[in-house]
Amino acid sequence: MSSAPAFPLFRHRHLLGIQGLSPEDINLLLDRADAAVEVSRQREKKLSTLRGRTHINLFYEASTRTQSSFELAGKRLGADVMNMSVASSSVKKGETLIDTAMTLNAMNPDILVIRHSAAGAAALLAQKVGCSVVNAGDGAHEHPTQALLDALTIRRKLGDIGALTVAICGDVLHSRVARSNILILNALGARVRVVGPSTLMPSGIAQMGVEPFTSMTEGLKGADVVMMLRLQRERMAGSFVPSVREYFRFFGLDAEKLRHAKPGALVMHPGPMNRGVEISSEIADGPQSVIQEQVEMGVAVRMAVMEALLDPRRNEAGE
Amino acid sequence: MTATVFANARILDPSRGLDEVGTVIVRGREILAAGASARNQGAPDGAEVVDCAGKAILPGLVDSRVFVGEPGAEHRETIASASAAAAAGGVTSIVMMPDTDPVIDDVALVEFVLRTARDTADVSVFPAAAITRGLAGQELSEFGLLRASGAVAFTEGRRTLASALVMRRALTYARDFDALVAHETKDADLGAGGVMNEGLYASWLGLSGVPREAEIIPLERDLRLARLTRGRYHAAKISTAMSAEAVARAKADGAKVSAGIAIANLSLNELDVGQYRTFFRLSPPLRAEEDRQAMIAALRDGTVDVISSSHDPQDVDTKRLPFAEAASGAIGLETLLGAALRLHHNGDVPLLRLVDALSTAPAKLFGLPGGTLAPGAPADLIVVDLDEPWIVREDAIRSRSKNTCFEGARMQGKVLQTLVAGRTVFSA
C-alpha cells in the first residue's frame, strides 16, 4: 500500500462513473483496495499517503453510510477532510452547484467527493474545478464506488467474477447502484440478470447488457450472487408499485425465493435496507448475507480510489 | 424613390415555383419584378445595379416560433436583440411567442410589442397571443380584440392545454375570427419530469425520458377536435413519425391543420446530448436518428409545412445547471438557414421545398406579408451564398443569449445581405 509504486498508474483524473473504465482500471482499483483492507484491519490504521492533501465531501443528499465511509477513508490516508453540510450552507440560500464548486475550488482542495440528486452533477463539477472529483452518486446515473466495493466483496468471497451469474433485483429504474453494477460486472465478464416489476425497469433494459426477468424464481435460478436494491417508499405514490405487501410478496427476498439461487449464494444490499420491503430480516441477518462486509469494503475501496487519483507519480510526470 | 437592381442572381421563389437565374428589382419598399423575365425590364432611373452572379436571392425567412425575453427577461433577449439576430440570420419576419412576463394575453401587451418593435427592431415582429389568460389553461383570451390589435395567432407557447374542452372552445371560437391556433403538445403527466428522449441512451445517463406518446396523445386529441370544429390548427413542433402520420391523416380528412418542426429536430439527435450538455436540452427532446430521418421525409413530402428556429434564449442562470434542472430551449435565429441548408447539401430535401418551409409556407399560414418575391410584395429578401462555408462562433452571436446547439459547427451557406421592406438591415 502507501506510495510504494507497486501498482500501475491509474489513467484517469476523476472517478465519475464505471463507464469509461477498462477491466485493467477496475482490477487496479480492486488490487489497491485489497491492500487497503489490510491497513484497515491493523491496530494502527493511519497512513501518510495523502498527508497535507485536502479532501472535501460535498453531499447534497443525506447519506450517513457513504459520507462517513469517504470521511474515514480520507482520514486513514492522512488527508485533511472537510464535510460541507449542504443543509446548513448557502446552497439552501439558492447558490447554484457551479457557484458552490467555484467557491470550494478557490480553497485549493485536492479531491472533491460529490453526491447530488441530479444525474450528471459530478461531471458538471469536474468541468469547473481544478482538482480530482469522485462521484458518490448522481441521481439515477452512477455510483461507481458502490459498484467497486460490491465487486471487491464478490471477488474476495468467490474469486473470478467472470465465471459468475449475478442477479440485481428491485428498482433498477431509479438506481444508480444498478447502473454502475451492470457496467462493472459486464466489464469483468459476469452474466448479469435484472429482476423486478416492469414498471421499475428502464426503457431499453434488454440492450443494457443484462437479461431481464419479472419473476424472482426465474431470475434467481442458479445465481451466484443476489444483489438487492432499495425500494423508496415514495414509489407507491408514483404508481410504480401498488403496495409494500404486494412488492414484498413478489420481489422481496425471503428464504423461499433465495432457495432458487445457487446454494450458498451471496446476498448483498447497498443499504440502507428496508426490512420487510425488499428483504426479510431473516435473510439480511442470515449466513449468506455479506452486507456487513460490503460496508468494510466500502472504506477500503474509497481509500484505493483516492490513492489512485492522487498518485504522487502523476505530479512527477507533470500531469 | 430609391431603386436597386440585383442582377444575375439565382432566384428562388417558392410562391411562384421559380428557380432561375434572373434579376430582382426593388423600388422603395416593394419588389417591382423578380425572375428571368425581369432581365429585359428597364431599370428605374438612377437605380443602383448590384451584380449577384453566383449568389441566390430568396424571400426573407419567416420564423413562426420565436421566444423573446421582452417584457420580463430582457437579460436574455430584447425585441431589439432578437431582431438583430434575425436580420443576421436572414429572418425578416418573426412571430413572437406570448410566454413573456407579463403574458401577451391582452391588447395592451400586443400594442406594447408592436410599439417596441416599431421603435427598436429592424425586422417585422408579429406577436402571437395566449390562447388562455395568463397561459393558465382556463379562460379564453379576447381573440377578436387581440386579432384586431395585431396578434397573428393564438398559442400557449411552451405549454400544452390540459383540457380538451378548452381546446375545443378555442378552436371553435377562433374559427369565427379565422384565427390560427398553434399548439405544442406534451402530456403533462406522461412527459412529467422527462428531460430527454425516452430510450436506451436516457436510461444509461440516468435521465428520465419523454416518451413519443407524450407528444402524440394530446396531438391526436387536438387533431380530432380540429376535425370536429373545423378550426385552423397548427401542430407547432412535432418530432416523431407517428405525429407526422397523424397530421397527414387529418389533412387527408380535410381538416384545416398544418405542422411545424423546430430546426434542431431536423439537424440533431439524442446522441448530441453527450455528457449532459444542457444546450441540447430541448422540448420536444432531440429524438433518435430514425425519428430525425422520418421528420426529414415528412418535410420533403409536405406533411410538415414549416420549419421554425424555435429560438429560445436562456442564460447561465437557467442553463449552467445539472441537466435535469436546466431549462429547455436553444437559440436559433442566426443558424436557422445554415442548419436548414445542410438538408439541401445532403440531398435530403429539394432547395425550393426548404425555402418554402422557411418562408413562403409560414407567411401564408400566419397570414403575413412576405414569403414571396412576386411583384408588389414587400421587399423582404435575402442575398445568400448557398455554398460559402462558415463556422458558428459564440463571440459572433448577436443574440443576447449564447445557448446555441451549433457552437463550432460547420455551416455551408451564408447570408450576405438582408432587406426588410427594401431597407438593408444586415450585410456581411
XYZ file of C-alpha atoms in Angstrom:
747
model
C 0.000 0.000 0.000
C 1.056 3.597 0.613
C 3.096 5.305 -2.050
C 5.170 2.267 -2.922
C 4.770 2.133 -6.715
C 3.716 -1.489 -6.725
C 0.541 -0.620 -8.638
C 0.344 0.683 -12.187
C -0.643 4.304 -12.633
C -4.418 4.955 -12.795
C -5.028 6.775 -16.073
C -7.996 8.887 -15.023
C -8.110 12.192 -13.251
C -11.641 11.784 -11.913
C -13.874 8.880 -10.989
C -17.221 9.946 -12.408
C -18.541 6.520 -13.272
C -17.674 2.961 -14.166
C -18.433 3.904 -17.775
C -15.102 4.530 -19.425
C -13.065 2.300 -17.104
C -11.274 -0.657 -18.661
C -11.100 -4.049 -16.918
C -7.459 -3.174 -16.158
C -8.508 0.086 -14.482
C -11.079 -1.774 -12.415
C -8.690 -4.535 -11.386
C -6.067 -1.976 -10.461
C -8.519 -0.318 -8.079
C -9.625 -3.655 -6.655
C -5.994 -4.731 -6.109
C -5.255 -1.476 -4.325
C -8.416 -1.952 -2.254
C -7.287 -5.428 -1.210
C -4.187 -3.829 0.253
C -6.285 -1.134 1.935
C -8.388 -3.804 3.641
C -5.261 -4.990 5.402
C -4.491 -1.471 6.586
C -7.998 -1.075 7.962
C -7.662 -4.293 9.917
C -4.460 -3.228 11.651
C -4.443 -1.703 15.069
C -2.656 1.355 13.668
C -4.855 2.350 10.736
C -3.370 5.654 9.717
C -1.201 6.126 6.646
C 0.501 9.269 5.454
C -0.096 8.782 1.740
C -2.334 11.829 1.484
C -0.760 13.864 4.253
C -1.168 17.536 3.516
C -3.865 16.897 0.939
C -7.353 18.362 1.305
C -10.417 16.205 0.774
C -13.847 17.835 0.709
C -17.121 15.956 0.893
C -19.956 17.823 -0.778
C -23.161 15.917 -0.115
C -26.384 17.383 -1.453
C -28.317 14.303 -0.415
C -28.308 12.979 3.105
C -26.123 9.913 3.415
C -24.715 8.521 6.628
C -23.083 5.478 5.187
C -21.330 6.787 2.102
C -20.293 10.100 3.586
C -18.758 8.542 6.702
C -17.087 5.890 4.568
C -15.404 8.563 2.433
C -14.521 10.577 5.502
C -12.905 7.618 7.190
C -11.049 6.668 4.017
C -9.632 10.180 3.721
C -8.611 10.233 7.365
C -6.949 6.840 7.191
C -4.862 8.112 4.308
C -3.824 11.134 6.341
C -5.744 13.761 4.355
C -7.460 16.766 5.911
C -11.151 16.044 5.478
C -13.873 18.635 5.427
C -17.573 17.863 5.229
C -19.697 20.501 3.547
C -23.023 20.171 5.210
C -25.315 21.332 2.489
C -28.402 21.568 4.652
C -26.905 24.478 6.607
C -24.933 26.161 3.833
C -25.504 28.781 1.194
C -26.875 26.092 -1.091
C -30.063 26.450 0.897
C -29.950 30.118 0.057
C -30.116 29.378 -3.653
C -26.462 29.228 -4.619
C -26.017 27.070 -7.707
C -23.884 23.970 -7.835
C -21.387 25.737 -10.068
C -21.030 28.703 -7.746
C -20.505 26.412 -4.778
C -17.965 24.479 -6.809
C -16.062 27.640 -7.705
C -16.017 28.698 -4.067
C -14.697 25.347 -2.926
C -12.220 25.301 -5.779
C -10.740 28.548 -4.527
C -9.847 26.710 -1.324
C -7.498 24.504 -3.353
C -8.789 21.068 -2.465
C -7.093 18.011 -3.932
C -10.167 15.890 -4.100
C -13.867 16.686 -4.126
C -16.392 13.974 -3.392
C -19.884 14.867 -4.514
C -23.306 13.367 -4.095
C -26.190 15.094 -5.835
C -29.755 14.240 -6.786
C -29.218 15.231 -10.431
C -27.652 12.905 -12.986
C -24.535 14.480 -14.452
C -23.861 16.719 -11.444
C -20.451 15.148 -10.811
C -19.444 15.572 -14.448
C -20.554 19.204 -14.367
C -18.489 19.823 -11.240
C -15.461 18.130 -12.798
C -15.569 20.580 -15.709
C -15.377 23.546 -13.392
C -12.813 22.647 -10.735
C -9.099 22.072 -10.845
C -8.964 19.001 -8.624
C -9.994 15.375 -8.860
C -13.698 14.664 -8.492
C -15.215 11.460 -7.177
C -18.847 10.757 -7.893
C -20.519 9.495 -4.736
C -23.840 9.128 -6.532
C -25.505 11.418 -9.097
C -29.240 10.981 -9.496
C -30.100 7.742 -11.241
C -26.839 7.786 -13.188
C -23.875 6.191 -11.413
C -22.414 5.345 -8.033
C -19.024 3.963 -9.001
C -17.504 3.379 -5.557
C -20.543 1.290 -4.617
C -20.030 -0.912 -7.682
C -16.322 -1.217 -6.893
C -16.985 -2.227 -3.304
C -19.574 -4.740 -4.473
C -17.095 -6.195 -6.948
C -14.412 -6.334 -4.272
C -16.751 -8.134 -1.887
C -17.672 -10.672 -4.550
C -14.089 -11.195 -5.698
C -12.842 -11.787 -2.181
C -15.635 -14.295 -1.481
C -15.982 -16.113 -4.781
C -12.884 -15.365 -6.834
C -13.114 -14.745 -10.587
C -16.153 -12.552 -11.281
C -16.074 -13.582 -14.933
C -17.347 -17.035 -14.008
C -20.355 -15.827 -12.045
C -24.034 -15.110 -12.574
C -25.288 -12.078 -10.667
C -28.965 -11.169 -10.235
C -29.675 -7.491 -9.492
C -33.183 -7.245 -8.053
C -35.682 -4.470 -7.497
C -35.933 -0.810 -8.519
C -33.441 -0.758 -11.385
C -35.165 2.273 -12.942
C -34.197 4.734 -10.224
C -30.990 3.032 -9.175
C -27.521 4.427 -9.815
C -26.171 1.395 -7.957
C -27.762 -0.882 -10.556
C -26.298 1.062 -13.496
C -22.791 1.100 -12.074
C -23.013 -2.578 -11.179
C -24.307 -3.554 -14.611
C -21.298 -1.778 -16.104
C -18.671 -3.183 -13.770
C -19.987 -6.749 -13.848
C -20.137 -6.705 -17.631
C -16.642 -5.265 -17.823
C -15.407 -8.128 -15.654
C -17.255 -10.712 -17.742
C -20.067 -11.779 -15.400
C -23.520 -12.821 -16.591
C -25.879 -10.180 -15.318
C -29.593 -10.523 -14.753
C -32.046 -7.925 -13.555
C -35.239 -8.902 -11.775
C -38.145 -6.636 -10.923
C -41.550 -5.381 -11.987
C -41.543 -3.879 -15.484
C -42.647 -0.508 -14.089
C -39.270 -0.293 -12.337
C -37.160 -1.195 -15.379
C -35.573 1.495 -17.555
C -36.534 1.763 -21.204
C -34.219 -0.359 -23.346
C -33.114 -2.560 -20.431
C -32.640 -5.615 -22.659
C -29.934 -3.726 -24.560
C -28.034 -2.773 -21.418
C -26.059 -5.991 -21.245
C -28.450 -7.825 -18.959
C -31.115 -10.497 -19.107
C -34.335 -9.077 -17.669
C -36.732 -11.180 -15.570
C -40.040 -10.341 -13.936
C -40.077 -13.398 -11.687
C -37.712 -13.842 -8.759
C -37.909 -17.630 -9.076
C -36.730 -17.486 -12.670
C -34.265 -14.671 -12.209
C -32.543 -16.179 -9.191
C -32.252 -19.657 -10.639
C -28.636 -20.754 -10.275
C -27.376 -17.261 -9.411
C -24.088 -16.971 -7.517
C -24.887 -13.524 -6.183
C -28.220 -11.891 -5.342
C -27.943 -8.134 -5.164
C -30.971 -6.390 -3.696
C -31.788 -2.737 -4.364
C -33.523 -0.336 -2.049
C -37.148 0.500 -2.837
C -38.039 4.036 -1.892
C -41.434 4.291 -0.271
C -42.295 7.269 -2.486
C -42.561 4.851 -5.393
C -46.017 3.814 -4.207
C -47.230 7.386 -4.707
C -45.759 7.377 -8.200
C -47.830 4.282 -9.095
C -44.721 2.251 -9.807
C -45.957 -0.480 -7.475
C -49.277 -0.730 -5.643
C -48.216 -1.595 -2.120
C -45.382 -2.734 0.087
C -47.046 -6.027 0.840
C -47.545 -6.820 -2.818
C -43.959 -5.828 -3.570
C -42.578 -7.986 -0.793
C -44.719 -10.913 -1.857
C -43.368 -10.915 -5.399
C -39.977 -9.196 -5.229
C -38.857 -9.165 -1.594
C -36.025 -11.574 -0.838
C -37.032 -14.248 1.624
C -35.826 -17.791 2.291
C -38.268 -19.295 -0.165
C -37.078 -17.162 -3.072
C -33.424 -17.424 -2.139
C -33.751 -21.210 -2.304
C -33.739 -20.900 -6.121
C -30.302 -19.316 -6.195
C -27.173 -21.440 -6.035
C -26.657 -22.962 -2.557
C -24.558 -20.547 -0.541
C -25.174 -17.682 -2.988
C -24.087 -14.294 -1.649
C -26.807 -11.854 -0.610
C -25.895 -8.189 -0.988
C -27.594 -4.857 -0.333
C -26.118 -1.361 -0.756
C -28.045 -0.072 2.250
C -29.874 1.398 3.911
C -32.222 -1.592 3.958
C -35.992 -1.558 4.169
C -36.546 -4.722 6.123
C -39.765 -6.388 5.103
C -39.928 -4.412 1.848
C -37.155 -5.678 -0.395
C -35.523 -8.076 2.040
C -36.622 -10.105 5.064
C -34.686 -9.731 8.315
C -34.083 -13.443 8.344
C -32.083 -13.172 5.107
C -30.459 -9.826 5.834
C -29.012 -11.191 9.053
C -28.560 -14.746 7.768
C -25.424 -16.701 6.921
C -25.467 -15.871 3.229
C -25.616 -12.108 3.796
C -22.384 -10.185 3.157
C -23.962 -6.807 3.869
C -21.572 -6.020 6.732
C -18.551 -6.981 4.616
C -19.799 -4.571 1.947
C -19.543 -1.747 4.451
C -15.995 -2.737 5.367
C -15.010 -2.999 1.696
C -16.504 0.434 1.140
C -13.835 2.148 3.201
C -11.068 0.159 1.500
C -12.352 0.898 -1.999
C -12.601 4.607 -1.257
C -9.055 4.618 0.086
C -7.929 2.861 -3.083
C -9.740 5.330 -5.336
C -8.322 8.388 -3.601
C -4.811 6.977 -3.569
C -5.048 6.093 -7.237
C -6.367 9.531 -8.224
C -3.794 11.393 -6.140
C -0.897 9.135 -7.081
C 2.249 11.252 -6.500
C 3.798 9.867 -9.675
C 1.213 11.879 -11.558
C 2.800 15.159 -10.454
C 6.252 13.898 -11.279
C 5.025 13.118 -14.760
C 3.868 16.719 -14.981
C 0.205 15.863 -15.224
C -37.749 56.741 -54.702
C -34.562 54.693 -54.474
C -34.258 51.570 -56.570
C -31.864 48.654 -56.649
C -31.353 46.056 -59.333
C -29.932 42.744 -58.203
C -28.660 41.234 -61.423
C -27.631 37.696 -62.400
C -28.840 36.065 -59.173
C -30.275 32.587 -58.799
C -33.834 33.460 -57.847
C -35.662 31.062 -55.577
C -39.313 31.962 -55.120
C -41.475 29.061 -53.959
C -44.606 31.234 -54.139
C -44.299 31.083 -57.916
C -42.260 27.889 -58.216
C -39.312 29.871 -59.553
C -35.753 28.642 -59.525
C -33.994 30.525 -62.298
C -31.224 32.983 -62.936
C -32.551 36.469 -63.328
C -32.941 39.919 -61.891
C -34.724 41.313 -58.861
C -35.746 44.944 -58.997
C -36.592 46.664 -55.749
C -38.136 50.093 -55.714
C -38.804 51.790 -52.428
C -40.392 49.274 -50.099
C -41.581 46.906 -52.785
C -40.447 44.346 -55.273
C -41.034 45.632 -58.766
C -40.061 42.479 -60.586
C -38.181 39.258 -59.948
C -37.241 36.489 -62.349
C -35.618 35.757 -65.672
C -38.142 37.969 -67.420
C -37.143 40.947 -65.258
C -33.785 40.988 -67.043
C -35.347 42.663 -70.021
C -37.240 45.124 -67.922
C -35.604 48.512 -67.911
C -34.086 49.577 -64.633
C -35.749 52.561 -62.967
C -33.887 55.804 -63.387
C -30.935 56.155 -61.050
C -31.157 52.552 -59.870
C -28.117 51.041 -58.261
C -27.144 47.835 -60.031
C -25.630 45.051 -57.938
C -24.108 42.069 -59.666
C -25.188 38.921 -57.814
C -23.555 36.355 -60.064
C -23.076 33.097 -58.167
C -25.430 34.197 -55.421
C -29.017 33.379 -54.655
C -31.920 35.622 -53.717
C -34.649 34.195 -51.518
C -37.678 35.740 -49.905
C -36.677 36.621 -46.345
C -37.230 33.824 -43.854
C -40.412 33.862 -41.779
C -39.807 32.334 -38.388
C -43.092 31.261 -36.850
C -41.808 30.407 -33.386
C -39.526 32.832 -31.574
C -39.306 33.307 -27.832
C -38.129 36.744 -26.731
C -37.409 37.916 -23.197
C -39.174 41.268 -23.535
C -41.068 42.082 -21.446
C -39.813 40.413 -18.281
C -36.489 38.757 -19.079
C -34.607 41.397 -21.027
C -31.294 39.999 -19.808
C -31.933 37.014 -22.050
C -33.247 38.799 -25.117
C -34.921 42.019 -26.067
C -37.040 42.617 -29.112
C -34.131 44.669 -30.456
C -31.516 41.963 -29.880
C -33.783 39.258 -31.314
C -34.295 41.494 -34.319
C -30.544 41.953 -34.813
C -30.049 38.197 -34.589
C -32.888 37.619 -37.031
C -31.502 40.092 -39.553
C -28.102 38.405 -39.442
C -29.765 35.042 -39.937
C -31.780 36.170 -42.943
C -35.039 36.171 -40.995
C -37.169 39.147 -41.985
C -40.324 38.310 -40.009
C -40.709 36.725 -36.631
C -43.775 35.503 -34.829
C -43.167 36.205 -31.184
C -44.436 33.781 -28.550
C -46.616 35.074 -25.712
C -44.739 33.471 -22.790
C -43.346 36.722 -21.533
C -43.799 38.348 -18.153
C -46.468 39.659 -18.247
C -48.006 37.206 -20.684
C -49.204 38.569 -24.015
C -52.875 37.928 -23.384
C -54.177 41.466 -23.572
C -54.498 44.165 -26.216
C -52.177 46.466 -24.257
C -49.409 43.894 -24.416
C -49.843 43.356 -28.154
C -49.634 47.102 -28.590
C -46.534 47.229 -26.396
C -44.797 44.624 -28.563
C -45.753 46.327 -31.803
C -44.673 49.726 -30.483
C -41.362 48.424 -29.171
C -40.759 46.612 -32.434
C -41.531 49.730 -34.445
C -39.071 51.747 -32.358
C -36.266 49.237 -31.885
C -36.498 46.382 -34.373
C -35.296 46.177 -37.951
C -37.256 43.067 -38.869
C -41.020 42.655 -38.759
C -42.289 41.398 -35.417
C -45.710 39.775 -35.207
C -46.974 38.908 -31.754
C -48.872 35.697 -31.115
C -51.247 35.968 -28.179
C -52.013 33.468 -25.460
C -54.968 31.142 -26.016
C -55.898 31.471 -22.349
C -55.483 34.358 -19.934
C -52.157 34.170 -18.174
C -51.471 30.890 -20.010
C -53.383 29.325 -17.160
C -55.287 26.963 -19.413
C -58.766 28.067 -18.355
C -60.366 31.284 -19.598
C -60.012 32.222 -23.254
C -58.232 35.453 -24.039
C -60.029 38.039 -26.167
C -59.372 36.523 -29.593
C -61.341 39.131 -31.507
C -59.839 42.191 -29.865
C -56.358 40.694 -29.855
C -56.603 39.823 -33.516
C -57.825 43.311 -34.358
C -54.896 44.825 -32.475
C -52.387 42.745 -34.411
C -51.986 39.285 -32.850
C -51.397 36.902 -35.755
C -52.084 33.603 -33.971
C -53.010 32.086 -30.642
C -50.764 29.733 -28.757
C -49.924 28.596 -25.241
C -46.238 28.997 -26.079
C -44.227 26.316 -24.331
C -47.317 24.977 -22.589
C -49.926 22.457 -23.577
C -53.607 22.922 -22.848
C -54.555 20.147 -20.488
C -58.287 20.498 -21.034
C -59.830 19.063 -24.184
C -62.847 21.217 -23.506
C -60.863 24.463 -23.505
C -59.125 23.385 -26.717
C -62.449 22.646 -28.325
C -63.813 26.060 -27.359
C -60.627 27.780 -28.502
C -60.755 26.142 -31.927
C -64.465 26.809 -32.309
C -64.200 30.436 -31.243
C -61.039 31.023 -33.295
C -62.920 29.893 -36.400
C -65.228 32.887 -36.163
C -62.216 35.184 -36.474
C -60.348 32.952 -38.924
C -57.624 32.791 -36.284
C -54.907 30.165 -36.224
C -54.382 28.124 -33.069
C -50.764 26.963 -32.818
C -50.050 24.386 -30.174
C -47.086 22.433 -28.887
C -48.211 19.136 -27.388
C -46.708 17.417 -24.394
C -48.817 15.412 -21.991
C -48.234 16.899 -18.566
C -48.255 13.554 -16.780
C -46.715 11.240 -19.320
C -43.900 13.644 -20.044
C -43.648 14.798 -16.443
C -40.101 15.049 -15.229
C -38.825 13.859 -18.581
C -35.768 15.722 -19.808
C -34.676 13.859 -22.924
C -35.929 11.297 -25.397
C -37.001 8.123 -23.640
C -34.840 5.206 -24.615
C -31.608 3.370 -24.042
C -29.465 6.475 -24.124
C -31.514 8.268 -21.448
C -31.503 5.075 -19.413
C -27.712 4.954 -19.329
C -27.490 8.624 -18.433
C -29.975 8.082 -15.618
C -32.242 10.804 -17.018
C -35.981 10.414 -17.102
C -37.356 10.172 -20.582
C -40.116 11.855 -22.529
C -41.842 9.089 -24.480
C -43.008 9.830 -28.004
C -46.533 9.128 -26.776
C -46.380 12.252 -24.584
C -46.420 14.270 -27.810
C -48.768 12.087 -29.799
C -51.621 11.567 -27.337
C -52.542 15.261 -26.911
C -51.816 15.829 -30.611
C -54.303 13.129 -31.618
C -56.834 14.758 -29.316
C -56.252 18.153 -30.916
C -56.497 16.777 -34.434
C -59.834 15.181 -33.614
C -61.044 18.484 -32.218
C -59.816 20.262 -35.341
C -61.914 17.857 -37.429
C -64.888 18.412 -35.158
C -64.697 22.209 -35.012
C -63.270 22.957 -38.485
C -60.959 25.425 -36.719
C -57.473 26.140 -38.053
C -54.927 24.181 -36.048
C -51.159 24.240 -36.336
C -49.160 21.480 -34.620
C -46.312 23.827 -33.842
C -43.487 21.461 -33.019
C -43.672 17.801 -33.856
C -40.792 15.398 -33.547
C -41.917 11.865 -34.276
C -43.022 9.814 -37.257
C -46.282 8.921 -35.528
C -47.110 12.626 -35.133
C -46.455 13.216 -38.817
C -48.713 10.288 -39.705
C -51.482 11.679 -37.514
C -51.190 15.093 -39.180
C -51.181 13.506 -42.638
C -54.377 11.590 -41.801
C -56.104 14.722 -40.532
C -55.088 16.604 -43.682
C -56.409 13.777 -45.830
C -59.695 14.039 -43.945
C -59.882 17.674 -44.974
C -59.203 19.187 -41.565
C -57.593 22.633 -41.599
C -54.393 21.511 -39.968
C -50.715 22.109 -40.532
C -47.497 21.136 -38.832
C -44.227 22.741 -37.920
C -40.898 21.451 -36.752
C -38.002 23.024 -34.939
C -34.782 23.031 -36.933
C -32.991 21.180 -34.123
C -35.207 18.134 -34.592
C -34.172 18.051 -38.255
C -30.469 18.575 -37.580
C -29.589 16.728 -34.396
C -30.452 13.609 -32.465
C -30.392 12.389 -28.875
C -26.734 11.394 -29.060
C -25.859 15.088 -29.316
C -26.805 15.420 -25.644
C -23.459 13.713 -25.000
C -22.406 14.038 -21.408
C -25.285 16.167 -20.131
C -24.861 19.145 -22.464
C -27.689 21.376 -21.318
C -27.794 23.429 -24.531
C -29.175 20.257 -26.102
C -31.995 20.002 -23.606
C -34.943 20.882 -25.807
C -38.677 20.393 -25.891
C -39.672 18.250 -27.680
C -36.424 16.498 -26.921
C -33.914 15.563 -29.584
C -35.151 12.155 -30.675
C -33.473 9.107 -32.134
C -31.846 9.189 -35.574
C -34.787 7.203 -37.015
C -37.119 9.963 -35.865
C -34.930 12.625 -37.439
C -34.923 10.728 -40.729
C -38.698 10.311 -40.582
C -39.118 14.042 -39.970
C -36.937 14.862 -42.973
C -39.194 12.633 -45.081
C -42.273 14.380 -43.651
C -40.772 17.759 -44.509
C -39.949 16.616 -48.015
C -43.451 15.330 -48.723
C -45.088 18.423 -47.216
C -46.725 16.751 -44.215
C -44.587 19.097 -42.182
C -45.357 22.512 -43.596
C -42.954 24.864 -41.841
C -39.570 24.926 -40.156
C -39.032 27.285 -37.244
C -35.934 28.173 -35.276
C -37.869 27.792 -32.026
C -35.400 30.417 -30.847
C -35.426 30.258 -27.063
C -32.791 32.365 -25.335
C -31.627 31.038 -21.984
C -28.891 32.414 -19.801
C -26.348 30.866 -17.449
C -28.899 31.156 -14.659
C -31.124 28.659 -16.433
C -28.569 26.591 -18.354
C -25.443 26.255 -16.203
C -27.120 23.666 -14.026
C -27.314 19.897 -13.885
C -29.149 18.658 -16.979
C -32.404 17.748 -15.250
C -32.541 21.130 -13.519
C -31.721 23.226 -16.577
C -34.348 24.983 -18.683
C -35.064 23.605 -22.115
C -34.543 25.587 -25.295
C -31.856 26.837 -27.640
C -31.351 29.970 -29.683
C -31.596 29.505 -33.420
C -32.323 32.648 -35.433
C -28.753 33.018 -36.673
C -28.254 29.354 -37.548
C -31.690 28.575 -38.988
C -30.723 28.956 -42.621
C -27.283 27.341 -42.295
C -28.687 24.325 -40.482
C -31.571 24.018 -42.937
C -29.229 24.209 -45.936
C -27.494 21.080 -44.679
C -30.620 19.242 -45.786
C -30.143 20.717 -49.263
C -26.422 19.992 -49.457
C -27.002 16.416 -48.272
C -29.648 15.936 -50.922
C -32.306 15.282 -48.264
C -34.793 17.986 -49.237
C -35.100 19.915 -52.529
C -33.981 23.516 -52.166
C -37.279 25.052 -53.239
C -39.209 22.950 -50.683
C -36.782 24.102 -47.996
C -37.236 27.764 -48.855
C -40.976 27.201 -48.935
C -40.916 25.709 -45.415
C -38.727 28.540 -44.143
C -40.561 31.426 -45.759
C -43.495 31.049 -48.106
C -45.464 28.435 -46.160
C -45.250 30.124 -42.739
C -46.107 33.527 -44.251
C -49.212 32.062 -45.851
C -50.201 30.095 -42.758
C -49.853 33.008 -40.350
C -51.262 35.488 -42.864
C -48.138 37.638 -43.006
C -46.809 39.806 -45.807
C -43.555 38.481 -47.227
C -42.573 34.946 -48.120
C -42.669 35.833 -51.801
C -40.731 37.735 -54.457
C -43.855 38.431 -56.504
C -44.175 41.967 -57.902
C -45.886 44.248 -55.428
C -44.812 42.253 -52.390
C -42.797 43.982 -49.680
C -39.093 43.794 -50.487
C -38.264 41.320 -47.716
C -35.464 39.364 -49.288
C -32.048 37.943 -48.650
C -28.944 37.567 -50.756
C -27.263 34.284 -49.952
C -24.129 32.477 -50.999
C -25.530 28.956 -50.839
C -22.111 27.348 -50.710
C -19.919 29.616 -48.621
C -18.572 27.747 -45.607
C -18.507 29.313 -42.158
C -18.174 28.220 -38.577
C -20.550 29.209 -35.787
C -18.605 31.179 -33.182
C -20.025 32.171 -29.861
C -18.413 35.614 -29.983
C -20.149 36.375 -33.267
C -23.629 35.619 -31.936
C -25.811 38.715 -31.878
C -28.484 37.239 -29.679
C -28.118 38.301 -26.079
C -28.059 34.644 -25.025
C -25.489 32.195 -26.307
C -27.240 28.871 -25.818
C -26.730 27.532 -29.315
C -26.676 23.867 -30.282
C -24.285 24.732 -33.090
C -21.248 26.187 -31.312
C -18.251 25.364 -33.503
C -20.452 23.727 -36.143
C -19.552 23.974 -39.808
C -22.227 25.512 -41.973
C -22.402 25.859 -45.713
C -24.455 28.786 -46.951
C -24.162 32.315 -45.659
C -26.487 35.297 -45.591
C -24.750 38.218 -47.307
C -27.485 40.802 -47.183
C -30.916 41.113 -45.620
C -33.549 43.566 -46.795
C -36.723 44.353 -44.904
C -39.222 46.438 -46.848
C -36.461 47.498 -49.192
C -34.094 48.657 -46.466
C -30.821 46.808 -45.878
C -30.830 45.713 -42.244
C -27.853 43.418 -42.428
C -24.880 42.984 -44.682
C -21.985 40.635 -44.137
